[in-house]
Tab-separated table of C-alpha atoms and ligand atoms in Angstrom:
chain	number	residue	atom	x	y	z
A	1	MET	CA	78.217	-32.057	14.877
A	2	LYS	CA	77.840	-28.294	14.607
A	3	ILE	CA	80.286	-26.462	12.304
A	4	PHE	CA	80.566	-22.743	11.661
A	5	ASN	CA	82.442	-21.727	8.505
A	6	LEU	CA	84.035	-18.285	8.797
A	7	SER	CA	84.779	-16.648	5.471
A	8	MET	CA	84.983	-13.315	3.678
A	9	GLU	CA	83.196	-14.716	0.612
A	10	CYS	CA	80.295	-17.057	-0.062
A	11	TYR	CA	78.476	-17.648	-3.338
A	12	PRO	CA	75.914	-16.279	-4.182
A	13	VAL	CA	76.117	-13.586	-1.490
A	14	ALA	CA	79.541	-12.169	-2.415
A	15	LYS	CA	82.038	-13.753	-4.805
A	16	VAL	CA	85.516	-12.705	-5.886
A	17	GLY	CA	86.836	-16.165	-6.766
A	18	GLY	CA	86.832	-19.833	-5.917
A	19	LEU	CA	86.739	-19.266	-2.143
A	20	ALA	CA	83.127	-18.135	-2.554
A	21	ASP	CA	82.210	-21.228	-4.559
A	22	VAL	CA	83.708	-23.520	-1.930
A	23	VAL	CA	82.100	-21.802	1.063
A	24	GLY	CA	78.757	-21.683	-0.763
A	25	ALA	CA	78.846	-25.415	-1.460
A	26	LEU	CA	80.735	-27.273	1.303
A	27	PRO	CA	78.190	-26.578	4.102
A	28	LYS	CA	75.302	-27.441	1.813
A	29	TYR	CA	76.808	-30.839	1.124
A	30	LEU	CA	77.885	-31.376	4.749
A	31	ASN	CA	74.268	-30.794	5.758
A	32	LYS	CA	73.205	-33.740	3.622
A	33	ILE	CA	75.152	-36.003	5.995
A	34	GLU	CA	73.122	-37.146	8.967
A	35	GLY	CA	74.010	-35.493	12.248
A	36	VAL	CA	75.912	-32.600	10.661
A	37	GLU	CA	74.794	-29.013	10.934
A	38	ALA	CA	77.042	-26.597	9.029
A	39	SER	CA	76.520	-22.838	8.696
A	40	VAL	CA	78.341	-19.851	7.246
A	41	VAL	CA	79.316	-16.655	9.040
A	42	MET	CA	80.533	-13.808	6.831
A	43	PRO	CA	80.635	-10.003	6.787
A	44	TRP	CA	77.605	-7.961	5.781
A	45	TYR	CA	78.099	-6.452	2.298
A	46	ASN	CA	76.122	-3.947	0.308
A	47	LYS	CA	75.145	-6.601	-2.261
A	48	PRO	CA	71.881	-7.479	-4.046
A	49	PHE	CA	71.587	-10.814	-2.203
A	50	VAL	CA	71.578	-9.031	1.142
A	51	HIS	CA	68.874	-6.588	0.055
A	52	ASP	CA	66.754	-9.201	-1.706
A	53	HIS	CA	66.559	-11.606	1.235
A	54	SER	CA	65.005	-11.316	4.630
A	55	PHE	CA	67.151	-11.260	7.797
A	56	GLU	CA	66.488	-11.097	11.518
A	57	THR	CA	68.862	-9.485	14.003
A	58	VAL	CA	70.035	-12.168	16.423
A	59	PHE	CA	72.641	-10.101	18.249
A	60	ASP	CA	73.311	-6.448	18.920
A	61	GLY	CA	76.370	-5.419	20.918
A	62	PHE	CA	79.716	-3.608	20.925
A	63	ILE	CA	83.380	-4.383	20.392
A	64	HIS	CA	86.425	-2.213	20.978
A	65	GLN	CA	89.374	-1.688	18.642
A	66	ASN	CA	91.988	0.428	20.372
A	67	ILE	CA	90.101	3.492	21.678
A	68	HIS	CA	87.219	3.074	19.251
A	69	GLU	CA	83.923	1.444	20.054
A	70	PHE	CA	82.009	-0.254	17.241
A	71	ARG	CA	78.490	-1.567	17.171
A	72	VAL	CA	78.255	-5.236	16.119
A	73	GLN	CA	75.079	-6.713	14.762
A	74	VAL	CA	74.568	-10.302	13.690
A	75	LEU	CA	71.856	-10.929	11.116
A	76	LYS	CA	70.546	-14.392	10.353
A	77	GLU	CA	68.892	-15.144	7.048
A	78	ARG	CA	65.282	-16.219	7.408
A	79	GLY	CA	64.326	-19.259	5.368
A	80	LYS	CA	67.748	-20.931	4.966
A	81	THR	CA	67.517	-20.487	1.185
A	82	LEU	CA	71.104	-21.608	0.563
A	83	GLY	CA	70.792	-24.968	2.293
A	84	PHE	CA	72.545	-23.725	5.440
A	85	ASP	CA	72.141	-21.043	8.084
A	86	LEU	CA	73.749	-17.820	6.946
A	87	TYR	CA	74.891	-15.215	9.490
A	88	LEU	CA	76.140	-11.766	8.521
A	89	ILE	CA	78.293	-9.679	10.832
A	90	LYS	CA	77.640	-5.953	10.471
A	91	VAL	CA	79.990	-3.360	11.917
A	92	PRO	CA	79.252	0.146	10.619
A	93	GLY	CA	82.359	1.632	8.991
A	94	LEU	CA	84.205	-1.698	8.662
A	95	LEU	CA	81.778	-4.472	7.812
A	96	ASP	CA	79.179	-2.738	5.670
A	97	ARG	CA	81.147	-2.358	2.451
A	98	ASP	CA	80.468	-2.971	-1.234
A	99	ASN	CA	83.191	-5.603	-1.675
A	100	PRO	CA	85.289	-8.010	0.375
A	101	TYR	CA	88.733	-6.634	-0.534
A	102	GLY	CA	90.629	-3.619	-1.756
A	103	TYR	CA	90.338	-1.185	1.176
A	104	TRP	CA	93.297	0.608	2.740
A	105	ASP	CA	92.255	-0.492	6.227
A	106	GLU	CA	91.405	-4.075	5.414
A	107	SER	CA	93.540	-5.481	8.233
A	108	GLN	CA	91.222	-3.655	10.627
A	109	GLN	CA	88.229	-4.838	8.649
A	110	PHE	CA	89.288	-8.508	8.949
A	111	LEU	CA	90.113	-8.021	12.641
A	112	ALA	CA	86.645	-6.579	13.247
A	113	PHE	CA	85.111	-9.631	11.597
A	114	GLN	CA	87.041	-12.117	13.723
A	115	HIS	CA	86.521	-10.104	16.887
A	116	GLY	CA	82.825	-9.608	16.116
A	117	VAL	CA	82.170	-13.320	15.524
A	118	LEU	CA	83.929	-14.431	18.716
A	119	HIS	CA	82.324	-11.671	20.763
A	120	TRP	CA	78.852	-12.721	19.563
A	121	LEU	CA	79.434	-16.441	20.197
A	122	SER	CA	80.867	-15.794	23.675
A	123	ALA	CA	78.183	-13.315	24.679
A	124	MET	CA	75.349	-15.555	23.497
A	125	LYS	CA	77.015	-18.696	24.866
A	126	ILE	CA	76.945	-20.385	21.465
A	127	ARG	CA	79.526	-23.136	21.260
A	128	PRO	CA	79.704	-25.070	17.992
A	129	ASP	CA	81.868	-28.204	17.808
A	130	VAL	CA	84.181	-26.785	15.158
A	131	LEU	CA	85.043	-23.347	13.876
A	132	HIS	CA	86.281	-23.693	10.315
A	133	CYS	CA	88.442	-20.716	9.278
A	134	HIS	CA	88.962	-20.049	5.572
A	135	ASP	CA	92.196	-18.318	4.515
A	136	TYR	CA	94.220	-15.774	6.449
A	137	HIS	CA	91.340	-13.303	6.853
A	138	THR	CA	89.985	-15.559	9.585
A	139	GLY	CA	93.347	-17.034	10.586
A	140	LEU	CA	93.631	-15.224	13.921
A	141	VAL	CA	90.539	-16.915	15.337
A	142	PRO	CA	92.348	-20.008	16.716
A	143	PHE	CA	94.824	-17.715	18.512
A	144	MET	CA	92.125	-15.401	19.847
A	145	ILE	CA	90.045	-18.248	21.270
A	146	GLU	CA	92.919	-19.472	23.420
A	147	ASN	CA	94.566	-16.181	24.294
A	148	CYS	CA	91.887	-13.499	24.687
A	149	PRO	CA	90.156	-13.529	28.072
A	150	GLU	CA	87.111	-11.904	26.437
A	151	PHE	CA	86.379	-15.197	24.679
A	152	GLY	CA	86.957	-17.410	27.721
A	153	PHE	CA	83.657	-19.197	27.119
A	154	LEU	CA	85.062	-20.585	23.850
A	155	LYS	CA	88.383	-21.808	25.247
A	156	GLY	CA	89.213	-25.311	24.036
A	157	LEU	CA	86.887	-25.060	21.046
A	158	LYS	CA	88.242	-27.029	18.086
A	159	THR	CA	89.424	-25.011	15.111
A	160	VAL	CA	90.239	-26.024	11.555
A	161	GLY	CA	91.955	-23.834	8.961
A	162	THR	CA	91.789	-24.128	5.200
A	163	ILE	CA	94.504	-22.653	3.007
A	164	HIS	CA	92.861	-21.677	-0.254
A	165	ASN	CA	95.803	-19.566	-1.254
A	166	GLY	CA	99.124	-19.453	0.595
A	167	GLU	CA	100.349	-16.538	-1.530
A	168	TYR	CA	98.327	-14.223	0.680
A	169	GLN	CA	99.223	-14.352	4.370
A	170	GLY	CA	97.890	-11.036	5.695
A	171	GLN	CA	101.248	-9.965	7.090
A	172	MET	CA	101.022	-6.735	9.099
A	173	SER	CA	103.313	-4.671	11.283
A	174	TRP	CA	103.262	-5.055	15.056
A	175	ASP	CA	101.678	-1.577	15.300
A	176	MET	CA	98.429	-3.257	14.347
A	177	ALA	CA	98.427	-5.199	17.609
A	178	MET	CA	96.680	-2.236	19.224
A	179	TYR	CA	93.545	-3.107	17.230
A	180	PHE	CA	93.435	-6.666	18.592
A	181	PRO	CA	91.067	-7.705	21.357
A	182	TRP	CA	93.123	-7.741	24.546
A	183	TYR	CA	95.318	-10.885	24.608
A	184	ARG	CA	97.868	-12.472	26.924
A	185	SER	CA	101.001	-10.788	25.671
A	186	GLU	CA	103.363	-13.561	26.807
A	187	ASN	CA	102.030	-15.602	23.868
A	188	TRP	CA	102.863	-12.951	21.264
A	189	GLY	CA	105.227	-15.389	19.556
A	190	LEU	CA	102.252	-17.341	18.224
A	191	LEU	CA	101.332	-14.312	16.119
A	192	ASP	CA	104.816	-13.556	14.881
A	193	TRP	CA	106.662	-14.663	11.785
A	194	ASP	CA	109.871	-12.896	10.793
A	195	GLY	CA	109.106	-9.824	12.852
A	196	PHE	CA	105.572	-9.311	11.568
A	197	ILE	CA	102.135	-10.415	12.653
A	198	ASN	CA	101.305	-13.154	10.176
A	199	PRO	CA	97.685	-14.370	10.412
A	200	LEU	CA	98.242	-17.402	8.167
A	201	ALA	CA	101.244	-18.501	10.231
A	202	ALA	CA	99.205	-17.943	13.412
A	203	MET	CA	96.430	-20.095	11.979
A	204	ILE	CA	98.833	-22.951	11.211
A	205	LYS	CA	100.402	-22.721	14.671
A	206	CYS	CA	97.194	-22.486	16.688
A	207	CYS	CA	94.519	-24.532	14.872
A	208	HIS	CA	93.905	-28.207	15.602
A	209	ALA	CA	94.053	-29.236	11.946
A	210	PHE	CA	94.566	-27.488	8.654
A	211	ASN	CA	94.309	-28.397	5.016
A	212	ALA	CA	95.204	-27.158	1.586
A	213	VAL	CA	92.596	-27.422	-1.154
A	214	SER	CA	94.402	-30.235	-2.970
A	215	ASN	CA	97.002	-32.841	-2.163
A	216	GLY	CA	99.290	-31.567	-4.884
A	217	TYR	CA	99.285	-28.065	-3.420
A	218	MET	CA	99.830	-29.352	0.139
A	219	GLN	CA	102.951	-31.167	-1.062
A	220	GLU	CA	104.171	-28.011	-2.812
A	221	LEU	CA	103.696	-25.951	0.359
A	222	PHE	CA	106.192	-28.165	2.189
A	223	GLU	CA	108.772	-27.062	-0.398
A	224	SER	CA	107.753	-23.502	-1.137
A	225	PHE	CA	105.356	-21.407	0.920
A	226	ARG	CA	106.522	-17.804	0.839
A	227	GLY	CA	108.719	-18.329	3.884
A	228	LEU	CA	106.415	-20.622	5.872
A	229	GLU	CA	107.995	-23.907	4.669
A	230	SER	CA	109.697	-24.690	7.982
A	231	LEU	CA	106.510	-23.915	9.904
A	232	VAL	CA	104.311	-26.113	7.762
A	233	ARG	CA	106.829	-28.941	8.049
A	234	GLN	CA	106.952	-28.553	11.810
A	235	GLU	CA	103.153	-28.620	12.032
A	236	GLY	CA	102.927	-31.325	9.343
A	237	SER	CA	101.214	-33.864	11.606
A	238	LYS	CA	97.988	-31.860	11.458
A	239	ALA	CA	98.156	-31.125	7.711
A	240	TYR	CA	95.690	-32.542	5.187
A	241	GLY	CA	95.127	-32.182	1.458
A	242	ILE	CA	91.466	-32.164	0.441
A	243	ILE	CA	90.497	-31.450	-3.114
A	244	ASN	CA	87.554	-29.097	-3.673
A	245	GLY	CA	84.397	-30.379	-5.241
A	246	ILE	CA	82.055	-28.447	-7.482
A	247	ASP	CA	78.414	-27.712	-6.831
A	248	THR	CA	76.826	-29.943	-9.457
A	249	GLU	CA	73.438	-28.388	-8.765
A	250	VAL	CA	74.657	-24.913	-9.719
A	251	TRP	CA	76.970	-26.196	-12.474
A	252	ASP	CA	74.770	-28.460	-14.542
A	253	PRO	CA	74.660	-27.954	-18.323
A	254	LYS	CA	71.248	-29.647	-18.330
A	255	THR	CA	69.587	-26.990	-16.171
A	256	ASP	CA	71.976	-24.013	-16.235
A	257	ALA	CA	69.749	-20.964	-16.828
A	258	PHE	CA	72.713	-18.915	-18.118
A	259	LEU	CA	73.135	-21.119	-21.198
A	260	ASP	CA	71.492	-20.411	-24.547
A	261	PHE	CA	71.019	-24.159	-25.041
A	262	ASN	CA	70.992	-26.771	-22.310
A	263	PHE	CA	72.498	-30.197	-22.897
A	264	ASP	CA	73.672	-33.361	-21.207
A	265	ARG	CA	75.790	-36.354	-22.197
A	266	ASN	CA	73.191	-37.564	-24.683
A	267	ASP	CA	73.106	-34.454	-26.830
A	268	VAL	CA	76.416	-32.865	-25.856
A	269	PHE	CA	77.763	-32.500	-29.397
A	270	THR	CA	74.771	-30.648	-30.813
A	271	GLY	CA	74.300	-28.817	-27.513
A	272	LYS	CA	77.861	-27.544	-27.373
A	273	TRP	CA	77.818	-26.667	-31.061
A	274	LYS	CA	74.683	-24.529	-30.711
A	275	ASN	CA	76.149	-22.686	-27.723
A	276	LYS	CA	79.456	-22.209	-29.492
A	277	LYS	CA	77.777	-20.880	-32.617
A	278	ALA	CA	75.761	-18.359	-30.619
A	279	LEU	CA	78.809	-17.195	-28.648
A	280	CYS	CA	80.996	-16.969	-31.757
A	281	GLU	CA	78.352	-14.948	-33.566
A	282	GLU	CA	78.136	-12.562	-30.623
A	283	TYR	CA	81.921	-12.038	-30.582
A	284	GLY	CA	82.555	-12.175	-34.346
A	285	LEU	CA	84.481	-15.476	-34.264
A	286	ASN	CA	84.357	-18.311	-36.784
A	287	PRO	CA	82.642	-21.280	-35.052
A	288	ASP	CA	84.342	-23.827	-37.317
A	289	LEU	CA	87.694	-23.190	-35.653
A	290	PRO	CA	88.643	-24.703	-32.294
A	291	LEU	CA	87.724	-22.298	-29.511
A	292	PHE	CA	90.174	-21.818	-26.629
A	293	SER	CA	89.137	-19.803	-23.586
A	294	PHE	CA	90.602	-18.305	-20.451
A	295	ILE	CA	88.476	-17.139	-17.520
A	296	GLY	CA	90.009	-15.586	-14.453
A	297	ARG	CA	91.744	-12.903	-12.512
A	298	PHE	CA	94.536	-11.125	-14.384
A	299	ALA	CA	97.166	-11.930	-11.789
A	300	GLY	CA	100.655	-13.418	-11.888
A	301	GLU	CA	99.468	-16.597	-10.113
A	302	LYS	CA	97.127	-17.343	-12.987
A	303	GLY	CA	99.866	-16.747	-15.576
A	304	ALA	CA	97.688	-13.945	-16.974
A	305	ASP	CA	100.758	-11.892	-17.942
A	306	LEU	CA	101.505	-14.655	-20.478
A	307	LEU	CA	98.164	-14.240	-22.219
A	308	PRO	CA	99.148	-11.513	-24.711
A	309	ASP	CA	102.091	-13.608	-25.934
A	310	ILE	CA	99.951	-16.740	-25.977
A	311	VAL	CA	97.358	-14.968	-28.129
A	312	GLU	CA	99.893	-13.602	-30.613
A	313	LYS	CA	102.084	-16.685	-30.867
A	314	SER	CA	99.250	-19.189	-31.172
A	315	ILE	CA	97.454	-17.194	-33.857
A	316	HIS	CA	100.668	-16.644	-35.848
A	317	GLN	CA	102.003	-20.160	-35.511
A	318	THR	CA	98.729	-21.821	-36.534
A	319	HIS	CA	98.119	-19.230	-39.281
A	320	GLY	CA	94.866	-18.268	-37.647
A	321	ALA	CA	93.539	-21.809	-37.309
A	322	LEU	CA	92.086	-21.228	-33.840
A	323	ASN	CA	90.018	-18.778	-31.840
A	324	ILE	CA	90.620	-17.455	-28.364
A	325	ILE	CA	88.192	-15.786	-26.005
A	326	ILE	CA	89.261	-14.253	-22.710
A	327	LEU	CA	87.009	-13.166	-19.846
A	328	GLY	CA	88.628	-11.489	-16.881
A	329	SER	CA	89.963	-8.389	-15.250
A	330	GLY	CA	92.790	-7.258	-13.011
A	331	ASP	CA	96.237	-5.924	-13.805
A	332	PRO	CA	95.636	-2.846	-16.037
A	333	VAL	CA	98.826	-3.467	-18.027
A	334	ILE	CA	97.512	-6.890	-19.063
A	335	GLU	CA	94.062	-5.455	-19.745
A	336	ASN	CA	95.534	-2.800	-22.058
A	337	ARG	CA	97.719	-5.191	-24.008
A	338	LEU	CA	94.842	-7.582	-24.527
A	339	ARG	CA	92.566	-4.721	-25.572
A	340	GLU	CA	95.088	-3.756	-28.254
A	341	LEU	CA	95.363	-7.333	-29.488
A	342	SER	CA	91.599	-7.730	-29.701
A	343	ALA	CA	91.532	-4.754	-32.074
A	344	ILE	CA	94.199	-6.366	-34.267
A	345	TYR	CA	93.182	-10.037	-34.432
A	346	SER	CA	89.774	-11.163	-35.605
A	347	ASN	CA	90.470	-14.575	-34.038
A	348	PHE	CA	90.628	-13.077	-30.588
A	349	ALA	CA	87.723	-11.823	-28.476
A	350	LEU	CA	88.036	-10.099	-25.124
A	351	ASP	CA	85.457	-9.312	-22.482
A	352	LEU	CA	86.807	-7.347	-19.546
A	353	GLY	CA	85.003	-7.545	-16.242
A	354	TYR	CA	83.450	-10.008	-13.874
A	355	LYS	CA	80.445	-11.696	-15.516
A	356	GLU	CA	79.072	-14.805	-13.892
A	357	TYR	CA	76.560	-15.525	-16.707
A	358	LEU	CA	79.234	-15.216	-19.405
A	359	SER	CA	81.590	-17.586	-17.608
A	360	HIS	CA	78.916	-20.307	-17.800
A	361	LYS	CA	78.369	-19.637	-21.515
A	362	ILE	CA	82.096	-19.817	-22.198
A	363	TYR	CA	82.583	-23.092	-20.311
A	364	ALA	CA	79.729	-24.576	-22.351
A	365	SER	CA	80.829	-23.205	-25.739
A	366	SER	CA	84.586	-23.752	-25.657
A	367	ASP	CA	86.477	-26.712	-27.014
A	368	PHE	CA	89.480	-26.081	-24.756
A	369	LEU	CA	90.052	-24.143	-21.532
A	370	LEU	CA	93.520	-22.694	-20.902
A	371	MET	CA	95.087	-22.473	-17.441
A	372	PRO	CA	98.759	-21.464	-17.576
A	373	SER	CA	98.795	-20.934	-13.772
A	374	ARG	CA	102.031	-20.331	-11.865
A	375	VAL	CA	100.291	-21.243	-8.619
A	376	GLU	CA	96.991	-23.121	-8.471
A	377	PRO	CA	95.969	-24.410	-5.043
A	378	CYS	CA	93.009	-26.217	-6.530
A	379	GLY	CA	91.391	-24.414	-9.440
A	380	LEU	CA	87.702	-24.790	-10.105
A	381	ASN	CA	87.617	-23.592	-13.715
A	382	GLN	CA	89.037	-26.841	-15.072
A	383	MET	CA	86.358	-28.834	-13.252
A	384	TYR	CA	83.529	-26.595	-14.485
A	385	ALA	CA	84.961	-26.851	-17.992
A	386	MET	CA	85.112	-30.651	-17.826
A	387	ARG	CA	81.552	-30.879	-16.570
A	388	TYR	CA	80.503	-28.815	-19.602
A	389	GLY	CA	82.377	-31.091	-22.027
A	390	THR	CA	85.374	-28.804	-22.509
A	391	VAL	CA	88.922	-30.158	-22.595
A	392	PRO	CA	91.279	-28.522	-20.061
A	393	VAL	CA	94.762	-27.497	-21.194
A	394	VAL	CA	96.590	-26.849	-17.951
A	395	ARG	CA	99.983	-26.393	-16.445
A	396	TYR	CA	100.989	-29.402	-14.328
A	397	ILE	CA	100.826	-27.748	-10.922
A	398	GLY	CA	98.937	-27.836	-7.583
A	399	GLY	CA	95.322	-28.873	-7.872
A	400	LEU	CA	95.572	-28.993	-11.658
A	401	ARG	CA	97.819	-32.021	-11.500
A	402	ASP	CA	95.347	-33.734	-9.170
A	403	THR	CA	92.380	-33.158	-11.475
A	404	VAL	CA	93.643	-33.138	-15.083
A	405	GLU	CA	95.574	-36.050	-16.519
A	406	ASP	CA	97.266	-35.812	-19.896
A	407	ILE	CA	95.826	-37.748	-22.798
A	408	SER	CA	99.217	-39.428	-23.335
A	409	THR	CA	98.862	-41.322	-20.046
A	410	GLY	CA	95.208	-42.166	-20.490
A	411	GLY	CA	93.661	-38.926	-19.235
A	412	SER	CA	91.313	-36.609	-21.063
A	413	GLY	CA	93.128	-33.305	-20.787
A	414	LEU	CA	96.441	-31.766	-21.777
A	415	ASN	CA	99.276	-30.920	-19.401
A	416	PHE	CA	102.321	-28.750	-19.964
A	417	GLY	CA	105.336	-28.136	-17.783
A	418	ALA	CA	106.405	-24.537	-17.604
A	419	ALA	CA	104.451	-21.339	-17.050
A	420	THR	CA	105.659	-19.859	-20.329
A	421	ALA	CA	103.872	-18.760	-23.482
A	422	ASP	CA	105.905	-21.272	-25.506
A	423	ASP	CA	104.906	-24.283	-23.430
A	424	THR	CA	101.274	-23.181	-23.450
A	425	VAL	CA	101.296	-22.666	-27.220
A	426	ASN	CA	102.917	-26.070	-27.772
A	427	ALA	CA	100.075	-27.641	-25.822
A	428	MET	CA	97.627	-25.636	-27.942
A	429	HIS	CA	99.194	-27.136	-31.082
A	430	ARG	CA	98.538	-30.597	-29.673
A	431	ALA	CA	94.986	-29.533	-28.881
A	432	VAL	CA	94.342	-28.268	-32.420
A	433	HIS	CA	95.624	-31.567	-33.756
A	434	ILE	CA	93.229	-33.486	-31.493
A	435	TYR	CA	90.364	-31.187	-32.478
A	436	HIS	CA	90.691	-32.316	-36.080
A	437	HIS	CA	90.568	-35.989	-35.116
A	438	ARG	CA	86.852	-35.834	-34.467
A	439	GLU	CA	86.528	-39.285	-32.961
A	440	LEU	CA	89.277	-38.668	-30.450
A	441	MET	CA	87.939	-35.227	-29.619
A	442	ASP	CA	84.427	-36.593	-29.057
A	443	GLN	CA	85.831	-39.268	-26.812
A	444	LEU	CA	87.596	-36.627	-24.690
A	445	VAL	CA	84.444	-34.535	-24.435
A	446	ILE	CA	82.465	-37.491	-23.143
A	447	SER	CA	85.074	-38.712	-20.712
A	448	ASN	CA	85.438	-35.204	-19.279
A	449	MET	CA	81.690	-35.028	-18.752
A	450	ASN	CA	81.815	-38.376	-16.975
A	451	PHE	CA	84.203	-37.190	-14.260
A	452	ASP	CA	82.751	-37.046	-10.783
A	453	PHE	CA	83.889	-33.892	-9.020
A	454	SER	CA	80.796	-33.635	-6.850
A	455	TRP	CA	81.177	-32.357	-3.311
A	456	GLU	CA	79.947	-35.548	-1.612
A	457	ASN	CA	83.421	-37.159	-1.482
A	458	SER	CA	85.250	-34.040	-0.358
A	459	ALA	CA	82.583	-33.068	2.183
A	460	PHE	CA	83.065	-36.490	3.729
A	461	LYS	CA	86.834	-35.916	3.901
A	462	TYR	CA	86.243	-32.621	5.718
A	463	LEU	CA	83.980	-34.448	8.149
A	464	GLN	CA	86.743	-36.981	8.803
A	465	MET	CA	89.152	-34.134	9.498
A	466	TYR	CA	86.653	-32.503	11.898
A	467	ARG	CA	86.228	-35.818	13.694
A	468	ARG	CA	89.998	-36.326	14.057
B	501	LIG	P1	90.626	-18.220	-7.917
B	501	LIG	O1	89.743	-18.370	-6.749
B	501	LIG	O2	92.063	-18.353	-7.592
B	501	LIG	O3	90.354	-16.998	-8.715
B	501	LIG	P2	89.304	-20.648	-8.925
B	501	LIG	O4	89.571	-21.444	-10.152
B	501	LIG	O5	89.241	-21.398	-7.662
B	501	LIG	O6	90.366	-19.457	-8.903
B	501	LIG	O7	87.886	-19.956	-9.031
B	501	LIG	C1	87.598	-18.915	-9.885
B	501	LIG	C2	86.102	-18.719	-9.890
B	501	LIG	O8	85.817	-17.393	-10.314
B	501	LIG	C3	85.372	-19.627	-10.872
B	501	LIG	O9	84.048	-19.816	-10.415
B	501	LIG	C4	85.392	-18.803	-12.154
B	501	LIG	O10	84.377	-19.184	-13.057
B	501	LIG	C5	85.139	-17.431	-11.574
B	501	LIG	N1	85.633	-16.295	-12.368
B	501	LIG	C6	86.900	-15.843	-12.436
B	501	LIG	N2	86.983	-14.740	-13.200
B	501	LIG	C7	85.724	-14.493	-13.625
B	501	LIG	C8	85.143	-13.474	-14.451
B	501	LIG	N3	85.875	-12.499	-14.973
B	501	LIG	N4	83.811	-13.516	-14.662
B	501	LIG	C9	83.066	-14.511	-14.123
B	501	LIG	N5	83.550	-15.480	-13.345
B	501	LIG	C10	84.857	-15.477	-13.098
B	502	LIG	C1	91.914	-19.933	-4.202
B	502	LIG	C2	92.845	-20.631	-5.179
B	502	LIG	C3	92.143	-21.558	-6.134
B	502	LIG	C4	91.117	-22.412	-5.397
B	502	LIG	C5	90.177	-21.527	-4.613
B	502	LIG	C6	89.113	-22.308	-3.854
B	502	LIG	O1	91.343	-18.799	-4.727
B	502	LIG	O2	93.621	-19.695	-5.895
B	502	LIG	O3	93.070	-22.394	-6.785
B	502	LIG	O4	90.397	-23.208	-6.305
B	502	LIG	O5	90.899	-20.775	-3.681
B	502	LIG	O6	89.672	-23.184	-2.911
């Protein structure tokens, strides 16, 4: 079975968040299954990976957006270094940028990607068994295949859509329709939701199967989906919930080159301690105190606006009996407040920015990882933390409730109910208490390390969905 994954991100080529981790791992693990050939198609970016690897041009042609003609090139990585074939779509002016997101004309950028991929496949008569579309950026593909005469060769091709984050739907005004490849206008209703073109809604309507990245999140979408609840219920017969895995080859404390000290289950306590000591020294924290961390985008979904209150309240209420380290960036208001707090409290360290190496060090060094998310379709941080012997303290929501069970019901993490600073800080009190019961804490560390979040199981579930 031949599967093409279409995505804006893929680790290690270009990563903004968990989407990249998933697209960089799923095809690699699918390819370990006999008879499966999975590849990734993504935009060309001005990134080190692209310059440091060798590519051959496998297609050179043109597409049209409105009155404009754009050159489309498809580059294939020589050597298959990632464990799958990697194709980059290059369109000068739209798909040759530094980053995946943040441009004023990104609707056009995403359209060029989808158009470019389908144009290439049709022109070269390449017909995989499944096109797997990730998030709304590629959500128009199932519609285009069936409704654009230009892609007639692909008609009937099976399409699957994965919702990594239903908060973003790519809604655009109908004026943008002029940038679409020519389509049969009588089917315009498939693109529409509430008077706008909605690529995520179009994906759900037109694909053959779709999934959310956890069961918990899929259930939540039936109740609350930024206006798409009735649609997802109507299309419910083709809905699946498949939890993400983690790439245990990339995320292995035994071999992780980013760590100061490698460790595994056998020497986890000394290994974690040495990493923690080094990190605490670097950031001026006392390593004898429990270390809580947060890693992520400073966005409302992640509950990042709660962080300043969480920092202040937890330090005050415990009389400074804990440390907190935060790595992230995003909303400047949150960044500024946290910057101020880091100048005031010696128990609080802040590193602003996106730093892959530091995230690994923090997962390995922390005692507890905080996730006060408002929305969490799956969440990978908690799984990385657990694999590195860190206890997750998470809000009971989406993928977090599928992966982290509270210690009170036999699990090895801590859950809390509301996305508020108070609920988070209450859970932190419980965590501090556990930290001082060494035996219990050690038990949690070990049982977290023993969890199996490897991709094998989930890759197999994707294969079952493709087969259906
Ligand atoms: P999301 O994709 O919603 O941001 P996930 O939990 O699925 O959330 O994935 C986040 C990924 O991004 C993880 O690999 C996490 O380690 C990484 N990450 C987030 N923020 C940073 C940062 N500031 N520096 C390094 N890695 C980060
Ligand atoms: C999205 C979600 C996150 C999920 C990731 C990978 O970014 O916000 O919860 O883990 O996609 O599927």
